[in-house]
Amino acid sequence: MNQKLVESLAQVILSLSDEERQSLDHELQKASVSGQVQDLKLRLKQFEDHYQMSSEDFYQRFQAGELEDTIDFFEWNTYYETLSQSLQKLADQDGVLLDQFITLAVAEKISALTTEGYLKDRASQGSRSSYEAVLAKVADVEPEPNDLLPLAE
């Protein structure tokens, strides 16, 4: 563990205003729920692959009583409901309806994929020697005071 980094981060956090701390707390909660969402999606994908059925179709059929009451199906049902609740919680934290949240998430994913493609294309046009030539032009000087991390005392 990088103790100096931890101490610097602690100083930065302690220097935050109440509003900034609330915002940080909000972002940390979102990150925690986002991690849970990713885990749930992975578990649902395993059931979908095993039973060759989407979770949405499964859930509708299971709720309608069209499927057996097996341990796997109860578990799958629980994961699906937990995912739905987690997504609703994220939407509530962002102050939007669930449909809007999902639409925004899809748009962000499309944007990320588009950006990734653009960056890969740009990277393929460059060369290591050109990069090093540009980097050699950068002066080797100490950073500006406002670019320094606060040091732990």
mmCIF file with all atom_site columns, N, CA and C in Angstrom, residues 94-131:
data_model
loop_
_atom_site.group_PDB
_atom_site.id
_atom_site.type_symbol
_atom_site.label_atom_id
_atom_site.label_alt_id
_atom_site.label_comp_id
_atom_site.label_asym_id
_atom_site.label_entity_id
_atom_site.label_seq_id
_atom_site.pdbx_PDB_ins_code
_atom_site.Cartn_x
_atom_site.Cartn_y
_atom_site.Cartn_z
_atom_site.occupancy
_atom_site.B_iso_or_equiv
_atom_site.pdbx_formal_charge
_atom_site.auth_seq_id
_atom_site.auth_comp_id
_atom_site.auth_asym_id
_atom_site.auth_atom_id
_atom_site.pdbx_PDB_model_num
ATOM 1   N N  . ASP A 1 94  ? -29.617 9.312  -9.363  1.00 0.00 ? 94  ASP A N  1
ATOM 2   C CA . ASP A 1 94  ? -29.399 10.307 -10.414 1.00 0.00 ? 94  ASP A CA 1
ATOM 3   C C  . ASP A 1 94  ? -30.617 11.204 -10.616 1.00 0.00 ? 94  ASP A C  1
ATOM 4   N N  . GLY A 1 95  ? -31.708 10.881 -9.938  1.00 0.00 ? 95  GLY A N  1
ATOM 5   C CA . GLY A 1 95  ? -32.911 11.699 -10.034 1.00 0.00 ? 95  GLY A CA 1
ATOM 6   C C  . GLY A 1 95  ? -33.638 11.571 -11.361 1.00 0.00 ? 95  GLY A C  1
ATOM 7   N N  . VAL A 1 96  ? -33.584 10.376 -11.971 1.00 0.00 ? 96  VAL A N  1
ATOM 8   C CA . VAL A 1 96  ? -34.263 10.151 -13.246 1.00 0.00 ? 96  VAL A CA 1
ATOM 9   C C  . VAL A 1 96  ? -35.109 8.886  -13.154 1.00 0.00 ? 96  VAL A C  1
ATOM 10  N N  . LEU A 1 97  ? -36.006 8.728  -14.105 1.00 0.00 ? 97  LEU A N  1
ATOM 11  C CA . LEU A 1 97  ? -36.800 7.506  -14.186 1.00 0.00 ? 97  LEU A CA 1
ATOM 12  C C  . LEU A 1 97  ? -35.911 6.361  -14.661 1.00 0.00 ? 97  LEU A C  1
ATOM 13  N N  . LEU A 1 98  ? -36.278 5.129  -14.328 1.00 0.00 ? 98  LEU A N  1
ATOM 14  C CA . LEU A 1 98  ? -35.477 3.970  -14.699 1.00 0.00 ? 98  LEU A CA 1
ATOM 15  C C  . LEU A 1 98  ? -35.286 3.893  -16.215 1.00 0.00 ? 98  LEU A C  1
ATOM 16  N N  . ASP A 1 99  ? -36.344 4.124  -16.992 1.00 0.00 ? 99  ASP A N  1
ATOM 17  C CA . ASP A 1 99  ? -36.221 4.089  -18.454 1.00 0.00 ? 99  ASP A CA 1
ATOM 18  C C  . ASP A 1 99  ? -35.214 5.117  -18.949 1.00 0.00 ? 99  ASP A C  1
ATOM 19  N N  . GLN A 1 100 ? -35.239 6.312  -18.353 1.00 0.00 ? 100 GLN A N  1
ATOM 20  C CA . GLN A 1 100 ? -34.277 7.349  -18.729 1.00 0.00 ? 100 GLN A CA 1
ATOM 21  C C  . GLN A 1 100 ? -32.864 6.919  -18.356 1.00 0.00 ? 100 GLN A C  1
ATOM 22  N N  . PHE A 1 101 ? -32.722 6.324  -17.182 1.00 0.00 ? 101 PHE A N  1
ATOM 23  C CA . PHE A 1 101 ? -31.413 5.871  -16.722 1.00 0.00 ? 101 PHE A CA 1
ATOM 24  C C  . PHE A 1 101 ? -30.849 4.839  -17.687 1.00 0.00 ? 101 PHE A C  1
ATOM 25  N N  . ILE A 1 102 ? -31.669 3.888  -18.091 1.00 0.00 ? 102 ILE A N  1
ATOM 26  C CA . ILE A 1 102 ? -31.217 2.843  -19.014 1.00 0.00 ? 102 ILE A CA 1
ATOM 27  C C  . ILE A 1 102 ? -30.855 3.452  -20.364 1.00 0.00 ? 102 ILE A C  1
ATOM 28  N N  . THR A 1 103 ? -31.668 4.385  -20.846 1.00 0.00 ? 103 THR A N  1
ATOM 29  C CA . THR A 1 103 ? -31.370 5.054  -22.111 1.00 0.00 ? 103 THR A CA 1
ATOM 30  C C  . THR A 1 103 ? -30.043 5.801  -22.028 1.00 0.00 ? 103 THR A C  1
ATOM 31  N N  . LEU A 1 104 ? -29.822 6.500  -20.916 1.00 0.00 ? 104 LEU A N  1
ATOM 32  C CA . LEU A 1 104 ? -28.554 7.218  -20.728 1.00 0.00 ? 104 LEU A CA 1
ATOM 33  C C  . LEU A 1 104 ? -27.380 6.244  -20.653 1.00 0.00 ? 104 LEU A C  1
ATOM 34  N N  . ALA A 1 105 ? -27.567 5.119  -19.977 1.00 0.00 ? 105 ALA A N  1
ATOM 35  C CA . ALA A 1 105 ? -26.499 4.132  -19.854 1.00 0.00 ? 105 ALA A CA 1
ATOM 36  C C  . ALA A 1 105 ? -26.132 3.560  -21.224 1.00 0.00 ? 105 ALA A C  1
ATOM 37  N N  . VAL A 1 106 ? -27.140 3.289  -22.036 1.00 0.00 ? 106 VAL A N  1
ATOM 38  C CA . VAL A 1 106 ? -26.887 2.783  -23.390 1.00 0.00 ? 106 VAL A CA 1
ATOM 39  C C  . VAL A 1 106 ? -26.161 3.845  -24.213 1.00 0.00 ? 106 VAL A C  1
ATOM 40  N N  . ALA A 1 107 ? -26.594 5.094  -24.108 1.00 0.00 ? 107 ALA A N  1
ATOM 41  C CA . ALA A 1 107 ? -25.937 6.178  -24.854 1.00 0.00 ? 107 ALA A CA 1
ATOM 42  C C  . ALA A 1 107 ? -24.480 6.328  -24.416 1.00 0.00 ? 107 ALA A C  1
ATOM 43  N N  . GLU A 1 108 ? -24.228 6.227  -23.110 1.00 0.00 ? 108 GLU A N  1
ATOM 44  C CA . GLU A 1 108 ? -22.852 6.318  -22.609 1.00 0.00 ? 108 GLU A CA 1
ATOM 45  C C  . GLU A 1 108 ? -22.011 5.161  -23.133 1.00 0.00 ? 108 GLU A C  1
ATOM 46  N N  . LYS A 1 109 ? -22.581 3.967  -23.184 1.00 0.00 ? 109 LYS A N  1
ATOM 47  C CA . LYS A 1 109 ? -21.853 2.802  -23.687 1.00 0.00 ? 109 LYS A CA 1
ATOM 48  C C  . LYS A 1 109 ? -21.524 2.975  -25.165 1.00 0.00 ? 109 LYS A C  1
ATOM 49  N N  . ILE A 1 110 ? -22.487 3.455  -25.934 1.00 0.00 ? 110 ILE A N  1
ATOM 50  C CA . ILE A 1 110 ? -22.252 3.696  -27.358 1.00 0.00 ? 110 ILE A CA 1
ATOM 51  C C  . ILE A 1 110 ? -21.154 4.744  -27.530 1.00 0.00 ? 110 ILE A C  1
ATOM 52  N N  . SER A 1 111 ? -21.218 5.788  -26.733 1.00 0.00 ? 111 SER A N  1
ATOM 53  C CA . SER A 1 111 ? -20.198 6.835  -26.786 1.00 0.00 ? 111 SER A CA 1
ATOM 54  C C  . SER A 1 111 ? -18.823 6.274  -26.445 1.00 0.00 ? 111 SER A C  1
ATOM 55  N N  . ALA A 1 112 ? -18.755 5.446  -25.412 1.00 0.00 ? 112 ALA A N  1
ATOM 56  C CA . ALA A 1 112 ? -17.478 4.854  -25.020 1.00 0.00 ? 112 ALA A CA 1
ATOM 57  C C  . ALA A 1 112 ? -16.918 3.964  -26.123 1.00 0.00 ? 112 ALA A C  1
ATOM 58  N N  . LEU A 1 113 ? -17.782 3.157  -26.741 1.00 0.00 ? 113 LEU A N  1
ATOM 59  C CA . LEU A 1 113 ? -17.330 2.283  -27.819 1.00 0.00 ? 113 LEU A CA 1
ATOM 60  C C  . LEU A 1 113 ? -16.875 3.088  -29.025 1.00 0.00 ? 113 LEU A C  1
ATOM 61  N N  . THR A 1 114 ? -17.618 4.159  -29.340 1.00 0.00 ? 114 THR A N  1
ATOM 62  C CA . THR A 1 114 ? -17.246 5.021  -30.451 1.00 0.00 ? 114 THR A CA 1
ATOM 63  C C  . THR A 1 114 ? -15.904 5.689  -30.179 1.00 0.00 ? 114 THR A C  1
ATOM 64  N N  . THR A 1 115 ? -15.737 6.184  -28.962 1.00 0.00 ? 115 THR A N  1
ATOM 65  C CA . THR A 1 115 ? -14.488 6.833  -28.582 1.00 0.00 ? 115 THR A CA 1
ATOM 66  C C  . THR A 1 115 ? -13.339 5.838  -28.633 1.00 0.00 ? 115 THR A C  1
ATOM 67  N N  . GLU A 1 116 ? -13.566 4.630  -28.160 1.00 0.00 ? 116 GLU A N  1
ATOM 68  C CA . GLU A 1 116 ? -12.523 3.611  -28.186 1.00 0.00 ? 116 GLU A CA 1
ATOM 69  C C  . GLU A 1 116 ? -12.090 3.339  -29.625 1.00 0.00 ? 116 GLU A C  1
ATOM 70  N N  . GLY A 1 117 ? -13.053 3.221  -30.520 1.00 0.00 ? 117 GLY A N  1
ATOM 71  C CA . GLY A 1 117 ? -12.737 3.002  -31.930 1.00 0.00 ? 117 GLY A CA 1
ATOM 72  C C  . GLY A 1 117 ? -11.938 4.153  -32.517 1.00 0.00 ? 117 GLY A C  1
ATOM 73  N N  . TYR A 1 118 ? -12.350 5.375  -32.183 1.00 0.00 ? 118 TYR A N  1
ATOM 74  C CA . TYR A 1 118 ? -11.638 6.559  -32.667 1.00 0.00 ? 118 TYR A CA 1
ATOM 75  C C  . TYR A 1 118 ? -10.201 6.561  -32.161 1.00 0.00 ? 118 TYR A C  1
ATOM 76  N N  . LEU A 1 119 ? -10.027 6.281  -30.867 1.00 0.00 ? 119 LEU A N  1
ATOM 77  C CA . LEU A 1 119 ? -8.680  6.294  -30.291 1.00 0.00 ? 119 LEU A CA 1
ATOM 78  C C  . LEU A 1 119 ? -7.804  5.188  -30.881 1.00 0.00 ? 119 LEU A C  1
ATOM 79  N N  . LYS A 1 120 ? -8.372  4.018  -31.120 1.00 0.00 ? 120 LYS A N  1
ATOM 80  C CA . LYS A 1 120 ? -7.606  2.937  -31.743 1.00 0.00 ? 120 LYS A CA 1
ATOM 81  C C  . LYS A 1 120 ? -7.185  3.334  -33.154 1.00 0.00 ? 120 LYS A C  1
ATOM 82  N N  . ASP A 1 121 ? -8.100  3.964  -33.881 1.00 0.00 ? 121 ASP A N  1
ATOM 83  C CA . ASP A 1 121 ? -7.784  4.416  -35.233 1.00 0.00 ? 121 ASP A CA 1
ATOM 84  C C  . ASP A 1 121 ? -6.654  5.442  -35.211 1.00 0.00 ? 121 ASP A C  1
ATOM 85  N N  . ARG A 1 122 ? -6.772  6.420  -34.306 1.00 0.00 ? 122 ARG A N  1
ATOM 86  C CA . ARG A 1 122 ? -5.725  7.449  -34.182 1.00 0.00 ? 122 ARG A CA 1
ATOM 87  C C  . ARG A 1 122 ? -4.400  6.819  -33.766 1.00 0.00 ? 122 ARG A C  1
ATOM 88  N N  . ALA A 1 123 ? -4.449  5.872  -32.834 1.00 0.00 ? 123 ALA A N  1
ATOM 89  C CA . ALA A 1 123 ? -3.226  5.225  -32.360 1.00 0.00 ? 123 ALA A CA 1
ATOM 90  C C  . ALA A 1 123 ? -2.538  4.455  -33.478 1.00 0.00 ? 123 ALA A C  1
ATOM 91  N N  . SER A 1 124 ? -3.328  3.857  -34.357 1.00 0.00 ? 124 SER A N  1
ATOM 92  C CA . SER A 1 124 ? -2.737  3.086  -35.455 1.00 0.00 ? 124 SER A CA 1
ATOM 93  C C  . SER A 1 124 ? -2.015  3.990  -36.454 1.00 0.00 ? 124 SER A C  1
ATOM 94  N N  . GLN A 1 125 ? -2.333  5.285  -36.437 1.00 0.00 ? 125 GLN A N  1
ATOM 95  C CA . GLN A 1 125 ? -1.692  6.225  -37.353 1.00 0.00 ? 125 GLN A CA 1
ATOM 96  C C  . GLN A 1 125 ? -0.373  6.760  -36.804 1.00 0.00 ? 125 GLN A C  1
ATOM 97  N N  . GLY A 1 126 ? -0.129  6.565  -35.517 1.00 0.00 ? 126 GLY A N  1
ATOM 98  C CA . GLY A 1 126 ? 1.074   7.090  -34.881 1.00 0.00 ? 126 GLY A CA 1
ATOM 99  C C  . GLY A 1 126 ? 2.196   6.076  -34.864 1.00 0.00 ? 126 GLY A C  1
ATOM 100 N N  . SER A 1 127 ? 3.336   6.528  -34.363 1.00 0.00 ? 127 SER A N  1
ATOM 101 C CA . SER A 1 127 ? 4.474   5.629  -34.228 1.00 0.00 ? 127 SER A CA 1
ATOM 102 C C  . SER A 1 127 ? 5.201   5.945  -32.926 1.00 0.00 ? 127 SER A C  1
ATOM 103 N N  . ARG A 1 128 ? 5.889   4.983  -32.434 1.00 0.00 ? 128 ARG A N  1
ATOM 104 C CA . ARG A 1 128 ? 6.644   5.158  -31.196 1.00 0.00 ? 128 ARG A CA 1
ATOM 105 C C  . ARG A 1 128 ? 7.710   6.248  -31.367 1.00 0.00 ? 128 ARG A C  1
ATOM 106 N N  . SER A 1 129 ? 8.370   6.268  -32.530 1.00 0.00 ? 129 SER A N  1
ATOM 107 C CA . SER A 1 129 ? 9.432   7.262  -32.748 1.00 0.00 ? 129 SER A CA 1
ATOM 108 C C  . SER A 1 129 ? 8.865   8.682  -32.774 1.00 0.00 ? 129 SER A C  1
ATOM 109 N N  . SER A 1 130 ? 7.690   8.868  -33.364 1.00 0.00 ? 130 SER A N  1
ATOM 110 C CA . SER A 1 130 ? 7.056   10.192 -33.365 1.00 0.00 ? 130 SER A CA 1
ATOM 111 C C  . SER A 1 130 ? 6.679   10.609 -31.949 1.00 0.00 ? 130 SER A C  1
ATOM 112 N N  . TYR A 1 131 ? 6.157   9.667  -31.193 1.00 0.00 ? 131 TYR A N  1
ATOM 113 C CA . TYR A 1 131 ? 5.796   9.938  -29.802 1.00 0.00 ? 131 TYR A CA 1
ATOM 114 C C  . TYR A 1 131 ? 7.016   10.371 -29.007 1.00 0.00 ? 131 TYR A C  1
#
